[in-house]
Each structure stands twice: as C-alpha cells, then as structure tokens.
Short mmCIF file of C-alpha atoms and ligand atoms in Angstrom, two decimals:
data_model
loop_
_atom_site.label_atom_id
_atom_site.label_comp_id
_atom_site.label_asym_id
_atom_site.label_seq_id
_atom_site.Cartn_x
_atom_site.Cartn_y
_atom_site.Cartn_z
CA UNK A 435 210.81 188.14 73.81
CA UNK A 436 207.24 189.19 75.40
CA UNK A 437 206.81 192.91 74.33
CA UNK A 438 203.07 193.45 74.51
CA UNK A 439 200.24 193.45 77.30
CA UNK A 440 197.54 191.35 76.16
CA UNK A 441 194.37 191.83 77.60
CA UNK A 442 190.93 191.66 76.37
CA UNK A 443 190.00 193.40 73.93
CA UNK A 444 193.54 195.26 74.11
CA UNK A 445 196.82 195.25 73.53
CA UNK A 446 199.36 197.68 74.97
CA UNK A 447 203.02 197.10 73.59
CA UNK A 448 205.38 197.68 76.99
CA UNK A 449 209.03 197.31 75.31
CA UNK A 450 210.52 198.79 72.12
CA UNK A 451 209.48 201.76 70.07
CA UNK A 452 205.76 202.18 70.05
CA UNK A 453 205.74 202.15 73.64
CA UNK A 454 203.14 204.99 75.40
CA UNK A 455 202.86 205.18 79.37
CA UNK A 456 199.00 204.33 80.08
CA UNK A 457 196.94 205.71 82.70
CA UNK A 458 194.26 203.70 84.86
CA UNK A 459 191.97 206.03 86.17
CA UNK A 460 190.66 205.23 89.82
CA UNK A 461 186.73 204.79 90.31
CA UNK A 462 185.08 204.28 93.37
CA UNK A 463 182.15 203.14 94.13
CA UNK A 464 181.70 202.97 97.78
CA UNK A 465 179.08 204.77 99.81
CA UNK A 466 181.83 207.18 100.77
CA UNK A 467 181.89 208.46 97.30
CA UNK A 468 178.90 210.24 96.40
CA UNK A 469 176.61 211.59 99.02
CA UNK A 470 173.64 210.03 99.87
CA UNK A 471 174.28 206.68 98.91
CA UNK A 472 170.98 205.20 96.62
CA UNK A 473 172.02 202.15 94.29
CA UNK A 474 170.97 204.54 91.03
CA UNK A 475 172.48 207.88 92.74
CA UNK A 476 175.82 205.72 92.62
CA UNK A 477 175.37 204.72 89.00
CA UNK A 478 174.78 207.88 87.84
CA UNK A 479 177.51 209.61 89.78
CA UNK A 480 179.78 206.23 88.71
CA UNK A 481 179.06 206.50 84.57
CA UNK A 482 179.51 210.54 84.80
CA UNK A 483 182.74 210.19 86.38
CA UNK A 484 183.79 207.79 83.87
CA UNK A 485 182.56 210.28 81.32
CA UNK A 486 184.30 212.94 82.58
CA UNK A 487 187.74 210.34 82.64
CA UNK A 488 187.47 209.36 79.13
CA UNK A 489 187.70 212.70 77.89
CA UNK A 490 190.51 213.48 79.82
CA UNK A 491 192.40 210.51 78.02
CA UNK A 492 191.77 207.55 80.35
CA UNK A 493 193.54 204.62 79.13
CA UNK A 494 191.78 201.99 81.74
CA UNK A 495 189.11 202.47 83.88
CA UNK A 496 189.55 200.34 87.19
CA UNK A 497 186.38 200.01 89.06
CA UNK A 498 186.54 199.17 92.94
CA UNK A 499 183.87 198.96 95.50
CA UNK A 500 185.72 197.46 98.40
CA UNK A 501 187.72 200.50 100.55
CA UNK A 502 191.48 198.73 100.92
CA UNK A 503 192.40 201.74 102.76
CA UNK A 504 194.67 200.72 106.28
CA UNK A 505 192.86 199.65 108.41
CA UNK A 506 189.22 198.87 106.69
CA UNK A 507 187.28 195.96 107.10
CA UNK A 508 186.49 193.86 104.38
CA UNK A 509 183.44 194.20 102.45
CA UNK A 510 180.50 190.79 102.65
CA UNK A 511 180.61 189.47 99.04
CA UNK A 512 176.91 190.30 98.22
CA UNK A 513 177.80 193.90 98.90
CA UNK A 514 180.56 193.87 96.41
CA UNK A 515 178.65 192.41 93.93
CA UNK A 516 175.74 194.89 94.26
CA UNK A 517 178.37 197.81 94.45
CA UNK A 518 180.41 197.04 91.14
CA UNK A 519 178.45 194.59 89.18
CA UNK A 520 175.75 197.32 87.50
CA UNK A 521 178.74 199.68 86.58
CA UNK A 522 180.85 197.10 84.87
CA UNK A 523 177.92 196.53 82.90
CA UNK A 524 177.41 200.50 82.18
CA UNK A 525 181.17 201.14 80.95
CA UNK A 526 181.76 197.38 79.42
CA UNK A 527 181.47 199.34 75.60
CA UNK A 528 181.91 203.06 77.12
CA UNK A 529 185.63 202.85 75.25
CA UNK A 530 188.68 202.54 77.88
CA UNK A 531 189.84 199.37 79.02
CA UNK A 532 187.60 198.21 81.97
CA UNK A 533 189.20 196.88 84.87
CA UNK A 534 187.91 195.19 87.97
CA UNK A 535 190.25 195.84 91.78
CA UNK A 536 189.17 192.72 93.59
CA UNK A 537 190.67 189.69 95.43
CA UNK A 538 186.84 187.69 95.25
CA UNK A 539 187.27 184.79 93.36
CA UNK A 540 183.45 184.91 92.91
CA UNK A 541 183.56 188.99 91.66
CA UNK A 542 186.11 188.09 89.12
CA UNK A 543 184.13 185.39 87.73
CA UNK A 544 180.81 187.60 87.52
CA UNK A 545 183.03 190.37 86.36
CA UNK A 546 184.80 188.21 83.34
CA UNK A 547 181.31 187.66 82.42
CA UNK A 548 180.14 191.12 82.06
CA UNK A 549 183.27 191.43 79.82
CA UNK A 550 186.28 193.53 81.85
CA UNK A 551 189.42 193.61 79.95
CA UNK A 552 191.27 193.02 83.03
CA UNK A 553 191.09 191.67 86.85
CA UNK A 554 193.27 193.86 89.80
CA UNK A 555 193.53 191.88 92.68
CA UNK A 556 196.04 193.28 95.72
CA UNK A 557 196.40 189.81 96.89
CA UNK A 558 197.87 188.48 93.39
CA UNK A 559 195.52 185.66 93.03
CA UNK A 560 196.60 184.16 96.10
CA UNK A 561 192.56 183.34 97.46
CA UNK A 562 191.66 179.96 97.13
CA UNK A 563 189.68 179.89 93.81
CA UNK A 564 191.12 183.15 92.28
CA UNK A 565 193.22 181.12 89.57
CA UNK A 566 190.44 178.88 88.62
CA UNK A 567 188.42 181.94 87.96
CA UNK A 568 190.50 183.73 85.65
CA UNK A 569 192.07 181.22 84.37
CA UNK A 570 189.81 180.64 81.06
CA UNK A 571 189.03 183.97 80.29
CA UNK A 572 191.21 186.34 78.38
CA UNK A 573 191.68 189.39 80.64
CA UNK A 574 194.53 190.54 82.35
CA UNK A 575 196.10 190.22 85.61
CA UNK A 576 197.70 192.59 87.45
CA UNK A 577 199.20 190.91 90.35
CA UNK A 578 199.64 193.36 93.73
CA UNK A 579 202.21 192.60 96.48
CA UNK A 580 200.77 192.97 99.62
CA UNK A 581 202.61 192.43 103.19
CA UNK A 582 199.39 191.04 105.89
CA UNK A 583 195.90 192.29 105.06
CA UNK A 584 194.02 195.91 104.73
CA UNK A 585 193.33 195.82 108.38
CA UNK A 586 196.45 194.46 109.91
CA UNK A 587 199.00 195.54 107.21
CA UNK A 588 200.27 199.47 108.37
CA UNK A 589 200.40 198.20 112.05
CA UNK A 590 204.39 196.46 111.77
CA UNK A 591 205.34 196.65 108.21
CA UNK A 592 208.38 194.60 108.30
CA UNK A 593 211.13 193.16 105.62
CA UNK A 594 214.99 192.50 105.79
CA UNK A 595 215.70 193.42 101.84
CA UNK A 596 211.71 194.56 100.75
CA UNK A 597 213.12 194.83 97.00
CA UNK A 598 214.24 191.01 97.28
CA UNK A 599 211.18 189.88 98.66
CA UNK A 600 208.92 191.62 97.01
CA UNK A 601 210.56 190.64 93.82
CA UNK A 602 210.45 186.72 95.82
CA UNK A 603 206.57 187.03 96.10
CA UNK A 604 205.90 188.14 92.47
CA UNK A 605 208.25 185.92 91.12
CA UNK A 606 206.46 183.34 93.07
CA UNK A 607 202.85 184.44 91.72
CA UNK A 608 203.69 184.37 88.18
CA UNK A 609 204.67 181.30 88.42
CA UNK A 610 201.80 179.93 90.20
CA UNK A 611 199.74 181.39 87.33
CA UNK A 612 201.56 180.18 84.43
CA UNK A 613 201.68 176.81 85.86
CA UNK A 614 197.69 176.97 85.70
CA UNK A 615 198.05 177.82 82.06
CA UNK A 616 197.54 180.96 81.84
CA UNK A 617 199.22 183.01 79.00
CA UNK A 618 202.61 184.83 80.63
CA UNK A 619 201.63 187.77 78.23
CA UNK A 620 198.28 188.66 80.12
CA UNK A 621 200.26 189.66 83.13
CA UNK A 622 201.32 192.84 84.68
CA UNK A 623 202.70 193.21 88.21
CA UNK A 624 202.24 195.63 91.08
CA UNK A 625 204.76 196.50 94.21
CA UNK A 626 201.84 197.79 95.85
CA UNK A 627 202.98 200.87 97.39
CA UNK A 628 201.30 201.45 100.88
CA UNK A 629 199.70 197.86 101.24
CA UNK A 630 202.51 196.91 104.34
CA UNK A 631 205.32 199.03 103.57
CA UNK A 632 206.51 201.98 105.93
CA UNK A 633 207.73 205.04 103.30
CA UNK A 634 211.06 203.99 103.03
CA UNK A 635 209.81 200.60 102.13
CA UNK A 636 208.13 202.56 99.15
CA UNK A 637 210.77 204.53 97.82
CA UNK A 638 213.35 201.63 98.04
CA UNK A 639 210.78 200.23 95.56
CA UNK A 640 209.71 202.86 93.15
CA UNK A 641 213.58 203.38 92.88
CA UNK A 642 214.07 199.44 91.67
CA UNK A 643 211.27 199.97 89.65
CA UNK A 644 213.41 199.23 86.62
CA UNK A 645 214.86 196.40 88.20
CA UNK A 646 211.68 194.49 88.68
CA UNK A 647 210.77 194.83 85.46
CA UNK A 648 214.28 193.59 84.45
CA UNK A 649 213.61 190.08 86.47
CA UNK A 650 210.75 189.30 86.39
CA UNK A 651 210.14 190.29 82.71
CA UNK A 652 206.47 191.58 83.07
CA UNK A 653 205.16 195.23 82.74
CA UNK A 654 204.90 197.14 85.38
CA UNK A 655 202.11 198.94 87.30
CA UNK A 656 202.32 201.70 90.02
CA UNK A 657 200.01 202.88 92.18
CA UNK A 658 200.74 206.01 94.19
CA UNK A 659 198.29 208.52 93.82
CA UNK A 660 197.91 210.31 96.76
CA UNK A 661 199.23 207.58 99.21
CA UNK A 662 201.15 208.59 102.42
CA UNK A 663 204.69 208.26 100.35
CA UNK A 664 203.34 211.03 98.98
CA UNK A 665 202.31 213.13 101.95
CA UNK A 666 205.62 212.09 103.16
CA UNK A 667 207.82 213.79 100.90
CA UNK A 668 205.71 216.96 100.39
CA UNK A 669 204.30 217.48 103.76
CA UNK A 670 200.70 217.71 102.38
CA UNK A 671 197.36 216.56 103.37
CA UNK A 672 195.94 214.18 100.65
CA UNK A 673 193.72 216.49 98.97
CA UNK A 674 197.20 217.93 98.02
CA UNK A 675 199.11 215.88 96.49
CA UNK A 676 197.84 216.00 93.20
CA UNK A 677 201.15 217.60 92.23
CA UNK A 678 202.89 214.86 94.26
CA UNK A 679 201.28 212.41 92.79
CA UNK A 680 201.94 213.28 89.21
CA UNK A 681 205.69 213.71 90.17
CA UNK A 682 205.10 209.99 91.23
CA UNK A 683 203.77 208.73 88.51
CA UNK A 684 206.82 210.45 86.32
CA UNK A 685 209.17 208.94 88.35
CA UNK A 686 207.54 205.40 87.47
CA UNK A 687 207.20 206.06 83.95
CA UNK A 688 210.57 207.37 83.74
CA UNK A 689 212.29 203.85 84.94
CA UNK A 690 209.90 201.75 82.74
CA UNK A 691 206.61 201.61 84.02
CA UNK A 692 203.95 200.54 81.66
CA UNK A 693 200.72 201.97 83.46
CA UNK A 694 199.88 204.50 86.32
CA UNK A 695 196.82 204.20 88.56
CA UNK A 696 195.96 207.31 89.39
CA UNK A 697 192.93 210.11 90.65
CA UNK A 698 193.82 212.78 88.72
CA UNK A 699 193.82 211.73 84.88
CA UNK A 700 193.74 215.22 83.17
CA UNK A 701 196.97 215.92 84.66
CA UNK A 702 198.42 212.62 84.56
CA UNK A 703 197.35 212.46 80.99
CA UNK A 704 198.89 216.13 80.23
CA UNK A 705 202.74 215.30 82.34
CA UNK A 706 202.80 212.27 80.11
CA UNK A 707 202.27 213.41 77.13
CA UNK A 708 205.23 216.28 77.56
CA UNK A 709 207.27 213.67 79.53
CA UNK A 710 206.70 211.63 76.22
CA UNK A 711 207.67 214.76 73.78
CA UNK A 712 210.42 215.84 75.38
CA UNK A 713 212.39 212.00 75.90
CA UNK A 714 214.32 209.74 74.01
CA UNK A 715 214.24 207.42 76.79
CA UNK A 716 213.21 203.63 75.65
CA UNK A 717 212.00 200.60 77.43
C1 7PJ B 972 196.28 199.97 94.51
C2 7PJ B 972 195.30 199.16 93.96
C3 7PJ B 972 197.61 199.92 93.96
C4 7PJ B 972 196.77 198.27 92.43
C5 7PJ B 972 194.46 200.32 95.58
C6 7PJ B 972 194.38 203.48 96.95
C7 7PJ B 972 194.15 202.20 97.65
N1 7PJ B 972 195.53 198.31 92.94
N2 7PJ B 972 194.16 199.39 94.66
N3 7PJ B 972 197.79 199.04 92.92
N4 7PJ B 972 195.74 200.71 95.51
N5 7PJ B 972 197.05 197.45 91.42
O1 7PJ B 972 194.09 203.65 95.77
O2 7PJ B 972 194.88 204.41 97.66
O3 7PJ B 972 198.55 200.58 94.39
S1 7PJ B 972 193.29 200.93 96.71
#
C-alpha cells in the first residue's frame, strides 16, 4: 500500500501513524504584489516573504507568477519565466519544499532544473508536452481539476454529479501519468476549489474529500484560502477570511487531507498543530 509522498528531496508519509497535515504557503510574484514592480524590488520582496513563511512553519513554498484568478488572461511564456525563474533559484536551498504553480510545459522543465521539489499545474498535466517534461525528474505532481480555463471558467460552471466527475477527470490523469512511467508515489491530487465550480460545487467537494482520497488512492491537496466559498459562507470581503479560511483548511485536514495551500501560514500552522494535539483521528 502507497503511504508516503515522494517528492524531491522529501518525503511526507500521508497514511498511518506518523502522519502531520502540511502547509504550502502561497507566493506571488506578479506585478500586483509588491508596489512598484522592478525585477530586483520583486526578488527582494519575494525571498523576505519566504523568510518571513519559513519561520512561521511553512512546510512548502509554492511559487506562482501567472494570476489564475476568474477571469485573467494568460501570461506570454517569456514573462513567466522572467517572473519565477530568479526566485526558484533564491529559495532552491532556503529549507521548505519548493514548489512551482504552472501549466507551461517549458516552466516546468526550466523549473526541474533549478531543482523544485515539486510541479503544481491546475490543468493536471493535460498541455501538450507537460508529461514529457516531468516525466524524468523526481518532483512531485500535484494534479488540479479544472472545469474550462481561468478566463472562461466562472462564466457557466456546470456538472450533473461534480464529485463523480471530478473524481472521472483525476482518475483519468493519474492514469495518463503512470502510463508515461512516472512513479504513482510522486502524485498528489487537487479538486481545485473555485477553478469552474459555483459554491455548492465546492462544498459538495470538500465534503467528499475523504472519498477521493479513498478512490483514487493519492494524497490529497486543498486549496481554499480566501476563495469565494469562503466569502460565501461568512459574508466577508477577502481580506477577511483569514478566519474562514483556516476553518477551511480544518475541515480538509479533518477528512484526510495531506496538505493545505494557504495565505496565512502562522495561523494555519498554529490551528494545526492544536487540531493535531487535541485528535486521535487517523488517516
Ligand atoms: C490553487 C492553485 C488551488 C492548487 C491557485 C488562488 C488561485 N493550485 N493555484 N490548488 N489555486 N493546487 O490561490 O486563489 O486551489 S491560484
């Protein structure tokens, strides 16, 4: 029986005893995150932020520089590279895990050679080429259901059972990347909250969050931080839902899942660890 995440340089056991929730700390670097953009402005602000995340107990550190938020329009390839490339190579031996969000065949391979420990594509490897480039490298996979694309996908978000189909599509993506060759035990998989899915969509699958795990026999990552499910529920603007969000990320942990992808580490960090202390609960 597969029990343990391998990926990279790491291992992170997912079933059984030893198991601890992980937390991937979110790190942007598009021109909307700092203020006056400047290629060394954004490193700086980048490695500090990083800095700041590891001593709050990061577990992973996933670096992004394309916005996937509804609506946006994807970012040219060069741009990317320029974006993300210098601060993979600034936190490859920083300490956390290092992970890359991309669905560029061609930023995965440059990112595999600056070392990440793992590659986060939303559109689970699905781009022509994305297989072949992580295919003989050793990092992870985290593969993200996603109904349409970033700028179509919150327009008509539509399913007739979204927990069997999503289930359908990951099911369908493992097995696409096995057949390549690649080692079953380097995967983790992703519902994608918010990436075509109205908020009931959501919540029908955080609550089968267990049961995906159950079928398709991979650990589990959720990300909600912040996302409209979030605002939903609470009736708060997003730079309020910190609370929410943490809430969220319980409510993951709590049916099985293996990592949370969150903003807010500290807190993340501190609910897990009393979450932890005060649970016999076992994957
Ligand atoms: C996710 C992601 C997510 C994974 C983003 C945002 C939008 N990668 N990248 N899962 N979301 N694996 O953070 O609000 O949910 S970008």
């Amino acid at each position: 029986m597969r029990s343990t995440l391998q990926f990279g340089r790491f291992n992170f056991p997912w079933r059984g005893e030893r198991v601890r929730a992980r937390v991937m700390g979110i790190l942007n670097v598009t021109p909307d995150s700092f203020s006056d953009g400047g290629q060394h402005q954004s490193l700086e602000f980048a490695i500090s932020h990083a800095e700041q995340m590891i001593l709050d107990g990061v577990d992973i550190i996933d670096v992004g520089g394309e916005s996937s938020r509804p609506g946006a329009p994807p970012l040219p390839l060069e741009q990317e590279l320029q974006r993300v490339m210098p601060v993979l190579y600034a936190l490859r031996d920083i300490g956390p895990a290092i992970s890359v969000d991309t669905y560029k065949p061609e930023v995965m391979r440059e990112a595999i050679i600056a070392g990440v420990d793992m590659i986060n594509d939303i559109n689970g490897f699905r781009a022509p080429g994305a297989i072949a480039a992580v295919r003989d490298s050793d990092c992870g996979l985290c593969i993200m259901h996603m109904q349409n694309d970033p700028r179509h996908m919150q327009l008509a978000p539509s399913y007739t059972d979204v927990v069997a189909e999503v289930t359908a599509f990951l099911r369908e993506r493992i097995e696409a990347l096995t057949a390549a060759g690649i080692d079953p035990r380097r995967l983790c998989i992703d519902p994608g909250f918010g990436f075509g899915k109205t908020v009931e969509h959501n919540y029908a699958l955080l609550k089968a969050t267990a049961q995906l795990i159950a079928e398709l026999d991979v650990p589990l990552l959720a990300g909600l931080s912040r996302k409209s499910m979030v605002g939903a529920v609470t009736g708060k603007p997003v730079e309020q839902r910190m609370a929410g969000s943490v809430g969220g990320a319980l409510a993951a942990v709590a049916q099985g899942a293996l990592i949370v992808r969150v903003h807010d580490v500290a807190e993340t960090v501190d609910a897990l660890k009393v979450w932890q202390a005060g649970t016999n609960l076992q994957r």
